[in-house]
Amino acid sequence: GAGVSQSPSNKVTEKGKDVELRCDPISGHTALYWYRQSLGQGLEFLIYFQGNSAPDKSGLPSDRFSAERTGGSVSTLTIQRTQQEDSAVYLCASSIPGPSTDTQYFGPGTRLTVL
Amino acid sequence: KQEVTQIPAALSVPEGENLVLNCSFTDSAIYNLQWFRQDPGKGLTSLLLIQSSQREQTSGRLNASLDKSSGRSTLYIAASQPGDSATYLCAVRTGGTSYGKLTFGQGTILTVHP
């Protein structure tokens, strides 16, 4: 079956513009995660969706960042008024929650460059 | 706050060597621990998942152990090959449920040369 897909693969934008990043999780995976990986940095958790529960937004770095997940499937991460420090690779992952099924499957990422 | 540390930060070995990558975490109340590999410019690939009640998991030449009480995990790679060259990441899900936050270490960059 298809894995996690993300679009676009690359996005170059100007400072101050808004961007939307899309994630299509594996069908049937109720958990969806967004992470950010900056050059030379580790993986930074952003937000976590689990079924119909309220998302864990504790990792979002500022109120310019938001995410939604429609119909329990596709998710969109929106960054408003982008800044140069937002440049990073944004990774999405999905999983089936459970002690032995919690393996996260990652998409290839979206490389965002803010000029 | 959970903190995950990986040692060494980088490792370069000749082909054929057995090697150990280390991961430590500060909060032992974990749900599970996962090891991933990341190839340059690509996403992460899951290697092994160890539940909090387990001591180890094996997949092919890989063996991961977990000592929850001491906050440590090791990834053992047997008979290393150039294709094993990648960044290896350890991630811990804190808490007693699948709702816990996943915290990643900074990774170990492994280079296996022929």
PDB file of C-alpha atoms in Angstrom:
ATOM      1  CA  GLY A   1       0.000   0.000   0.000  1.00  0.00           C
ATOM      2  CA  ALA A   2       0.983   3.627  -0.319  1.00  0.00           C
ATOM      3  CA  GLY A   3       3.104   5.208   2.367  1.00  0.00           C
ATOM      4  CA  VAL A   4       2.836   8.679   3.850  1.00  0.00           C
ATOM      5  CA  SER A   5       2.962  11.327   1.165  1.00  0.00           C
ATOM      6  CA  GLN A   6       3.719  15.018   1.517  1.00  0.00           C
ATOM      7  CA  SER A   7       3.385  17.926  -0.845  1.00  0.00           C
ATOM      8  CA  PRO A   8       5.038  19.949  -2.074  1.00  0.00           C
ATOM      9  CA  SER A   9       8.451  18.321  -1.821  1.00  0.00           C
ATOM     10  CA  ASN A  10      10.098  21.726  -1.988  1.00  0.00           C
ATOM     11  CA  LYS A  11       8.729  25.177  -1.293  1.00  0.00           C
ATOM     12  CA  VAL A  12      10.546  28.471  -1.688  1.00  0.00           C
ATOM     13  CA  THR A  13       8.738  31.523  -0.412  1.00  0.00           C
ATOM     14  CA  GLU A  14       9.410  35.103   0.478  1.00  0.00           C
ATOM     15  CA  LYS A  15       9.494  36.360   4.031  1.00  0.00           C
ATOM     16  CA  GLY A  16       6.041  37.390   5.173  1.00  0.00           C
ATOM     17  CA  LYS A  17       4.087  35.076   2.893  1.00  0.00           C
ATOM     18  CA  ASP A  18       1.821  32.292   4.141  1.00  0.00           C
ATOM     19  CA  VAL A  19       2.487  28.669   3.204  1.00  0.00           C
ATOM     20  CA  GLU A  20       0.483  25.449   3.421  1.00  0.00           C
ATOM     21  CA  LEU A  21       2.071  22.036   3.661  1.00  0.00           C
ATOM     22  CA  ARG A  22       0.044  18.903   3.073  1.00  0.00           C
ATOM     23  CA  CYS A  23       0.296  15.414   4.512  1.00  0.00           C
ATOM     24  CA  ASP A  24      -1.575  12.301   3.382  1.00  0.00           C
ATOM     25  CA  PRO A  25      -1.180   9.597   6.039  1.00  0.00           C
ATOM     26  CA  ILE A  26      -1.392   5.873   5.513  1.00  0.00           C
ATOM     27  CA  SER A  27      -5.014   4.802   5.211  1.00  0.00           C
ATOM     28  CA  GLY A  28      -6.368   3.622   8.553  1.00  0.00           C
ATOM     29  CA  HIS A  29      -3.711   5.344  10.655  1.00  0.00           C
ATOM     30  CA  THR A  30      -5.535   7.353  13.290  1.00  0.00           C
ATOM     31  CA  ALA A  31      -2.467   9.139  14.636  1.00  0.00           C
ATOM     32  CA  LEU A  32      -0.707  11.857  12.664  1.00  0.00           C
ATOM     33  CA  TYR A  33       2.337  13.889  13.644  1.00  0.00           C
ATOM     34  CA  TRP A  34       4.168  16.927  12.319  1.00  0.00           C
ATOM     35  CA  TYR A  35       7.850  17.496  13.019  1.00  0.00           C
ATOM     36  CA  ARG A  36      10.424  20.059  11.955  1.00  0.00           C
ATOM     37  CA  GLN A  37      14.071  19.342  11.244  1.00  0.00           C
ATOM     38  CA  SER A  38      16.353  22.315  10.897  1.00  0.00           C
ATOM     39  CA  LEU A  39      19.874  22.091   9.489  1.00  0.00           C
ATOM     40  CA  GLY A  40      22.123  20.498  12.072  1.00  0.00           C
ATOM     41  CA  GLN A  41      19.270  20.132  14.536  1.00  0.00           C
ATOM     42  CA  GLY A  42      17.350  17.144  15.778  1.00  0.00           C
ATOM     43  CA  LEU A  43      13.716  16.423  15.108  1.00  0.00           C
ATOM     44  CA  GLU A  44      11.416  18.923  16.777  1.00  0.00           C
ATOM     45  CA  PHE A  45       7.860  17.846  17.590  1.00  0.00           C
ATOM     46  CA  LEU A  46       5.202  20.287  16.401  1.00  0.00           C
ATOM     47  CA  ILE A  47       1.717  18.795  16.719  1.00  0.00           C
ATOM     48  CA  TYR A  48      -0.003  15.438  17.186  1.00  0.00           C
ATOM     49  CA  PHE A  49      -3.493  14.370  16.094  1.00  0.00           C
ATOM     50  CA  GLN A  50      -5.042  11.230  17.557  1.00  0.00           C
ATOM     51  CA  GLY A  51      -8.479  10.209  16.302  1.00  0.00           C
ATOM     52  CA  ASN A  52     -11.178  12.594  17.451  1.00  0.00           C
ATOM     53  CA  SER A  53      -9.234  13.794  20.493  1.00  0.00           C
ATOM     54  CA  ALA A  54      -8.086  17.371  20.813  1.00  0.00           C
ATOM     55  CA  PRO A  55      -4.662  17.673  19.149  1.00  0.00           C
ATOM     56  CA  ASP A  56      -1.521  18.127  21.191  1.00  0.00           C
ATOM     57  CA  LYS A  57      -0.285  21.497  19.973  1.00  0.00           C
ATOM     58  CA  SER A  58       2.373  21.902  22.619  1.00  0.00           C
ATOM     59  CA  GLY A  59       5.230  21.843  20.109  1.00  0.00           C
ATOM     60  CA  LEU A  60       4.046  24.662  17.858  1.00  0.00           C
ATOM     61  CA  PRO A  61       6.722  27.384  18.138  1.00  0.00           C
ATOM     62  CA  SER A  62       4.422  30.381  17.736  1.00  0.00           C
ATOM     63  CA  ASP A  63       0.859  31.366  16.914  1.00  0.00           C
ATOM     64  CA  ARG A  64       1.927  31.751  13.287  1.00  0.00           C
ATOM     65  CA  PHE A  65       1.813  27.970  13.087  1.00  0.00           C
ATOM     66  CA  SER A  66      -1.434  26.026  12.897  1.00  0.00           C
ATOM     67  CA  ALA A  67      -2.549  22.650  11.656  1.00  0.00           C
ATOM     68  CA  GLU A  68      -5.775  20.895  10.956  1.00  0.00           C
ATOM     69  CA  ARG A  69      -6.787  17.401  10.067  1.00  0.00           C
ATOM     70  CA  THR A  70      -9.948  17.033   8.063  1.00  0.00           C
ATOM     71  CA  GLY A  71     -12.063  13.906   8.212  1.00  0.00           C
ATOM     72  CA  GLY A  72      -9.440  12.141  10.257  1.00  0.00           C
ATOM     73  CA  SER A  73      -7.197  11.804   7.245  1.00  0.00           C
ATOM     74  CA  VAL A  74      -5.362  14.547   5.356  1.00  0.00           C
ATOM     75  CA  SER A  75      -3.604  17.200   7.396  1.00  0.00           C
ATOM     76  CA  THR A  76      -2.460  20.689   6.493  1.00  0.00           C
ATOM     77  CA  LEU A  77       0.225  22.628   8.356  1.00  0.00           C
ATOM     78  CA  THR A  78      -0.072  26.364   7.804  1.00  0.00           C
ATOM     79  CA  ILE A  79       2.644  28.886   8.556  1.00  0.00           C
ATOM     80  CA  GLN A  80       1.558  32.501   8.412  1.00  0.00           C
ATOM     81  CA  ARG A  81       3.874  35.453   7.816  1.00  0.00           C
ATOM     82  CA  THR A  82       6.867  33.184   7.291  1.00  0.00           C
ATOM     83  CA  GLN A  83      10.231  34.138   8.745  1.00  0.00           C
ATOM     84  CA  GLN A  84      13.699  33.021   7.673  1.00  0.00           C
ATOM     85  CA  GLU A  85      14.035  30.921  10.820  1.00  0.00           C
ATOM     86  CA  ASP A  86      11.065  28.849   9.612  1.00  0.00           C
ATOM     87  CA  SER A  87      13.311  27.370   6.911  1.00  0.00           C
ATOM     88  CA  ALA A  88      13.542  23.655   7.618  1.00  0.00           C
ATOM     89  CA  VAL A  89      12.352  20.260   6.472  1.00  0.00           C
ATOM     90  CA  TYR A  90       8.842  19.582   7.711  1.00  0.00           C
ATOM     91  CA  LEU A  91       8.139  15.904   8.256  1.00  0.00           C
ATOM     92  CA  CYS A  92       4.817  14.179   8.714  1.00  0.00           C
ATOM     93  CA  ALA A  93       4.325  10.727  10.205  1.00  0.00           C
ATOM     94  CA  SER A  94       1.373   8.470  10.906  1.00  0.00           C
ATOM     95  CA  SER A  95       0.792   5.408  13.048  1.00  0.00           C
ATOM     96  CA  ILE A  96      -1.763   3.108  14.596  1.00  0.00           C
ATOM     97  CA  PRO A  97      -1.614   3.790  18.346  1.00  0.00           C
ATOM     98  CA  GLY A  98      -0.996   0.753  20.515  1.00  0.00           C
ATOM     99  CA  PRO A  99       1.822  -0.868  22.477  1.00  0.00           C
ATOM    100  CA  SER A 100       3.071  -2.976  19.592  1.00  0.00           C
ATOM    101  CA  THR A 101       1.706  -1.032  16.622  1.00  0.00           C
ATOM    102  CA  ASP A 102       2.983   2.411  17.459  1.00  0.00           C
ATOM    103  CA  THR A 103       5.646   2.412  14.762  1.00  0.00           C
ATOM    104  CA  GLN A 104       5.704   5.781  13.055  1.00  0.00           C
ATOM    105  CA  TYR A 105       5.856   5.861   9.283  1.00  0.00           C
ATOM    106  CA  PHE A 106       7.372   9.029   7.918  1.00  0.00           C
ATOM    107  CA  GLY A 107       6.792  10.872   4.705  1.00  0.00           C
ATOM    108  CA  PRO A 108       9.690  12.226   2.628  1.00  0.00           C
ATOM    109  CA  GLY A 109       9.235  15.725   3.985  1.00  0.00           C
ATOM    110  CA  THR A 110       8.725  19.198   2.582  1.00  0.00           C
ATOM    111  CA  ARG A 111      11.819  21.377   2.382  1.00  0.00           C
ATOM    112  CA  LEU A 112      10.770  24.954   3.100  1.00  0.00           C
ATOM    113  CA  THR A 113      13.091  27.808   2.237  1.00  0.00           C
ATOM    114  CA  VAL A 114      12.140  31.324   3.301  1.00  0.00           C
ATOM    115  CA  LEU A 115      14.103  34.005   1.484  1.00  0.00           C
TER     116      LEU A 115
ATOM    117  CA  LYS B   1      10.748  17.334  30.603  1.00  0.00           C
ATOM    118  CA  GLN B   2      12.042  14.283  28.769  1.00  0.00           C
ATOM    119  CA  GLU B   3      15.525  14.628  27.335  1.00  0.00           C
ATOM    120  CA  VAL B   4      17.072  12.072  24.993  1.00  0.00           C
ATOM    121  CA  THR B   5      20.813  11.892  24.430  1.00  0.00           C
ATOM    122  CA  GLN B   6      22.634   9.793  21.867  1.00  0.00           C
ATOM    123  CA  ILE B   7      26.270   8.835  22.027  1.00  0.00           C
ATOM    124  CA  PRO B   8      28.423   8.962  20.011  1.00  0.00           C
ATOM    125  CA  ALA B   9      27.392  11.854  17.790  1.00  0.00           C
ATOM    126  CA  ALA B  10      29.330  10.315  14.921  1.00  0.00           C
ATOM    127  CA  LEU B  11      30.995   6.999  14.281  1.00  0.00           C
ATOM    128  CA  SER B  12      33.185   5.798  11.429  1.00  0.00           C
ATOM    129  CA  VAL B  13      34.060   2.114  11.181  1.00  0.00           C
ATOM    130  CA  PRO B  14      35.425  -0.322   8.610  1.00  0.00           C
ATOM    131  CA  GLU B  15      33.060  -2.781   7.025  1.00  0.00           C
ATOM    132  CA  GLY B  16      32.437  -5.927   9.037  1.00  0.00           C
ATOM    133  CA  GLU B  17      32.716  -4.459  12.494  1.00  0.00           C
ATOM    134  CA  ASN B  18      30.082  -4.983  15.155  1.00  0.00           C
ATOM    135  CA  LEU B  19      29.034  -1.715  16.724  1.00  0.00           C
ATOM    136  CA  VAL B  20      26.864  -0.245  19.455  1.00  0.00           C
ATOM    137  CA  LEU B  21      24.918   2.979  19.447  1.00  0.00           C
ATOM    138  CA  ASN B  22      23.748   4.390  22.751  1.00  0.00           C
ATOM    139  CA  CYS B  23      20.608   6.262  23.756  1.00  0.00           C
ATOM    140  CA  SER B  24      19.760   7.584  27.217  1.00  0.00           C
ATOM    141  CA  PHE B  25      16.628   9.278  28.484  1.00  0.00           C
ATOM    142  CA  THR B  26      15.875  11.187  31.663  1.00  0.00           C
ATOM    143  CA  ASP B  27      12.263  10.171  32.402  1.00  0.00           C
ATOM    144  CA  SER B  28      11.917   6.416  32.779  1.00  0.00           C
ATOM    145  CA  ALA B  29       8.096   6.519  32.608  1.00  0.00           C
ATOM    146  CA  ILE B  30       8.020   5.645  28.941  1.00  0.00           C
ATOM    147  CA  TYR B  31       5.417   3.973  26.745  1.00  0.00           C
ATOM    148  CA  ASN B  32       7.873   2.716  24.163  1.00  0.00           C
ATOM    149  CA  LEU B  33      11.188   3.442  22.484  1.00  0.00           C
ATOM    150  CA  GLN B  34      11.872   3.417  18.773  1.00  0.00           C
ATOM    151  CA  TRP B  35      15.007   3.383  16.668  1.00  0.00           C
ATOM    152  CA  PHE B  36      14.974   4.973  13.215  1.00  0.00           C
ATOM    153  CA  ARG B  37      17.448   5.504  10.429  1.00  0.00           C
ATOM    154  CA  GLN B  38      17.526   8.559   8.227  1.00  0.00           C
ATOM    155  CA  ASP B  39      19.301   8.650   4.898  1.00  0.00           C
ATOM    156  CA  PRO B  40      20.482  12.028   3.589  1.00  0.00           C
ATOM    157  CA  GLY B  41      17.632  14.103   2.195  1.00  0.00           C
ATOM    158  CA  LYS B  42      15.033  11.513   3.094  1.00  0.00           C
ATOM    159  CA  GLY B  43      12.477  10.825   5.778  1.00  0.00           C
ATOM    160  CA  LEU B  44      12.876   8.426   8.642  1.00  0.00           C
ATOM    161  CA  THR B  45      12.556   4.663   8.439  1.00  0.00           C
ATOM    162  CA  SER B  46      11.541   2.746  11.521  1.00  0.00           C
ATOM    163  CA  LEU B  47      13.958  -0.015  12.501  1.00  0.00           C
ATOM    164  CA  LEU B  48      12.731  -1.372  15.804  1.00  0.00           C
ATOM    165  CA  LEU B  49      10.076  -0.579  18.399  1.00  0.00           C
ATOM    166  CA  ILE B  50      10.488  -1.775  21.981  1.00  0.00           C
ATOM    167  CA  GLN B  51       7.483  -1.667  24.279  1.00  0.00           C
ATOM    168  CA  SER B  52       8.080  -0.526  27.848  1.00  0.00           C
ATOM    169  CA  SER B  53       7.502  -4.067  29.088  1.00  0.00           C
ATOM    170  CA  GLN B  54      10.100  -5.560  26.749  1.00  0.00           C
ATOM    171  CA  ARG B  55      13.847  -5.879  27.167  1.00  0.00           C
ATOM    172  CA  GLU B  56      14.907  -6.232  23.539  1.00  0.00           C
ATOM    173  CA  GLN B  57      13.871  -6.546  19.930  1.00  0.00           C
ATOM    174  CA  THR B  58      15.720  -8.078  17.012  1.00  0.00           C
ATOM    175  CA  SER B  59      15.469  -7.616  13.285  1.00  0.00           C
ATOM    176  CA  GLY B  60      18.095  -9.217  11.078  1.00  0.00           C
ATOM    177  CA  ARG B  61      21.507  -7.823  12.008  1.00  0.00           C
ATOM    178  CA  LEU B  62      19.945  -5.299  14.383  1.00  0.00           C
ATOM    179  CA  ASN B  63      19.287  -5.816  18.063  1.00  0.00           C
ATOM    180  CA  ALA B  64      17.920  -3.142  20.360  1.00  0.00           C
ATOM    181  CA  SER B  65      17.841  -3.446  24.123  1.00  0.00           C
ATOM    182  CA  LEU B  66      15.964  -1.411  26.698  1.00  0.00           C
ATOM    183  CA  ASP B  67      16.757  -0.881  30.367  1.00  0.00           C
ATOM    184  CA  LYS B  68      13.915   1.354  31.442  1.00  0.00           C
ATOM    185  CA  SER B  69      14.973   1.719  35.055  1.00  0.00           C
ATOM    186  CA  SER B  70      18.363   3.105  34.115  1.00  0.00           C
ATOM    187  CA  GLY B  71      17.025   5.106  31.185  1.00  0.00           C
ATOM    188  CA  ARG B  72      19.149   3.442  28.537  1.00  0.00           C
ATOM    189  CA  SER B  73      18.797   1.725  25.202  1.00  0.00           C
ATOM    190  CA  THR B  74      21.426   0.353  22.867  1.00  0.00           C
ATOM    191  CA  LEU B  75      21.253  -0.492  19.190  1.00  0.00           C
ATOM    192  CA  TYR B  76      23.637  -3.241  18.207  1.00  0.00           C
ATOM    193  CA  ILE B  77      24.541  -3.629  14.539  1.00  0.00           C
ATOM    194  CA  ALA B  78      26.307  -6.844  13.627  1.00  0.00           C
ATOM    195  CA  ALA B  79      28.695  -7.218  10.706  1.00  0.00           C
ATOM    196  CA  SER B  80      28.268  -3.637   9.527  1.00  0.00           C
ATOM    197  CA  GLN B  81      28.026  -2.883   5.798  1.00  0.00           C
ATOM    198  CA  PRO B  82      28.493   0.319   3.776  1.00  0.00           C
ATOM    199  CA  GLY B  83      24.724   0.341   3.218  1.00  0.00           C
ATOM    200  CA  ASP B  84      24.268   0.832   6.950  1.00  0.00           C
ATOM    201  CA  SER B  85      25.706   4.329   6.626  1.00  0.00           C
ATOM    202  CA  ALA B  86      23.005   6.744   7.784  1.00  0.00           C
ATOM    203  CA  THR B  87      21.920   8.777  10.783  1.00  0.00           C
ATOM    204  CA  TYR B  88      20.389   6.665  13.525  1.00  0.00           C
ATOM    205  CA  LEU B  89      17.790   8.274  15.747  1.00  0.00           C
ATOM    206  CA  CYS B  90      16.364   7.120  19.035  1.00  0.00           C
ATOM    207  CA  ALA B  91      12.885   8.310  20.064  1.00  0.00           C
ATOM    208  CA  VAL B  92      11.054   7.861  23.338  1.00  0.00           C
ATOM    209  CA  ARG B  93       7.320   8.160  23.893  1.00  0.00           C
ATOM    210  CA  THR B  94       6.818   9.385  27.432  1.00  0.00           C
ATOM    211  CA  GLY B  95       3.852   8.470  29.610  1.00  0.00           C
ATOM    212  CA  GLY B  96       1.656   5.463  29.953  1.00  0.00           C
ATOM    213  CA  THR B  97      -0.393   5.795  26.795  1.00  0.00           C
ATOM    214  CA  SER B  98      -0.024   6.352  23.095  1.00  0.00           C
ATOM    215  CA  TYR B  99      -0.904   9.999  23.715  1.00  0.00           C
ATOM    216  CA  GLY B 100       2.491  10.736  25.163  1.00  0.00           C
ATOM    217  CA  LYS B 101       4.899  13.017  23.385  1.00  0.00           C
ATOM    218  CA  LEU B 102       7.640  11.494  21.247  1.00  0.00           C
ATOM    219  CA  THR B 103      11.042  12.981  21.974  1.00  0.00           C
ATOM    220  CA  PHE B 104      13.956  12.375  19.615  1.00  0.00           C
ATOM    221  CA  GLY B 105      17.662  12.324  20.291  1.00  0.00           C
ATOM    222  CA  GLN B 106      20.071  14.271  18.111  1.00  0.00           C
ATOM    223  CA  GLY B 107      21.154  11.131  16.312  1.00  0.00           C
ATOM    224  CA  THR B 108      24.365   9.233  15.615  1.00  0.00           C
ATOM    225  CA  ILE B 109      25.888   9.678  12.166  1.00  0.00           C
ATOM    226  CA  LEU B 110      27.289   6.315  11.121  1.00  0.00           C
ATOM    227  CA  THR B 111      29.743   5.851   8.294  1.00  0.00           C
ATOM    228  CA  VAL B 112      30.791   2.341   7.319  1.00  0.00           C
ATOM    229  CA  HIS B 113      33.646   2.379   4.832  1.00  0.00           C
ATOM    230  CA  PRO B 114      34.623  -0.530   2.588  1.00  0.00           C
TER     231      PRO B 114
END
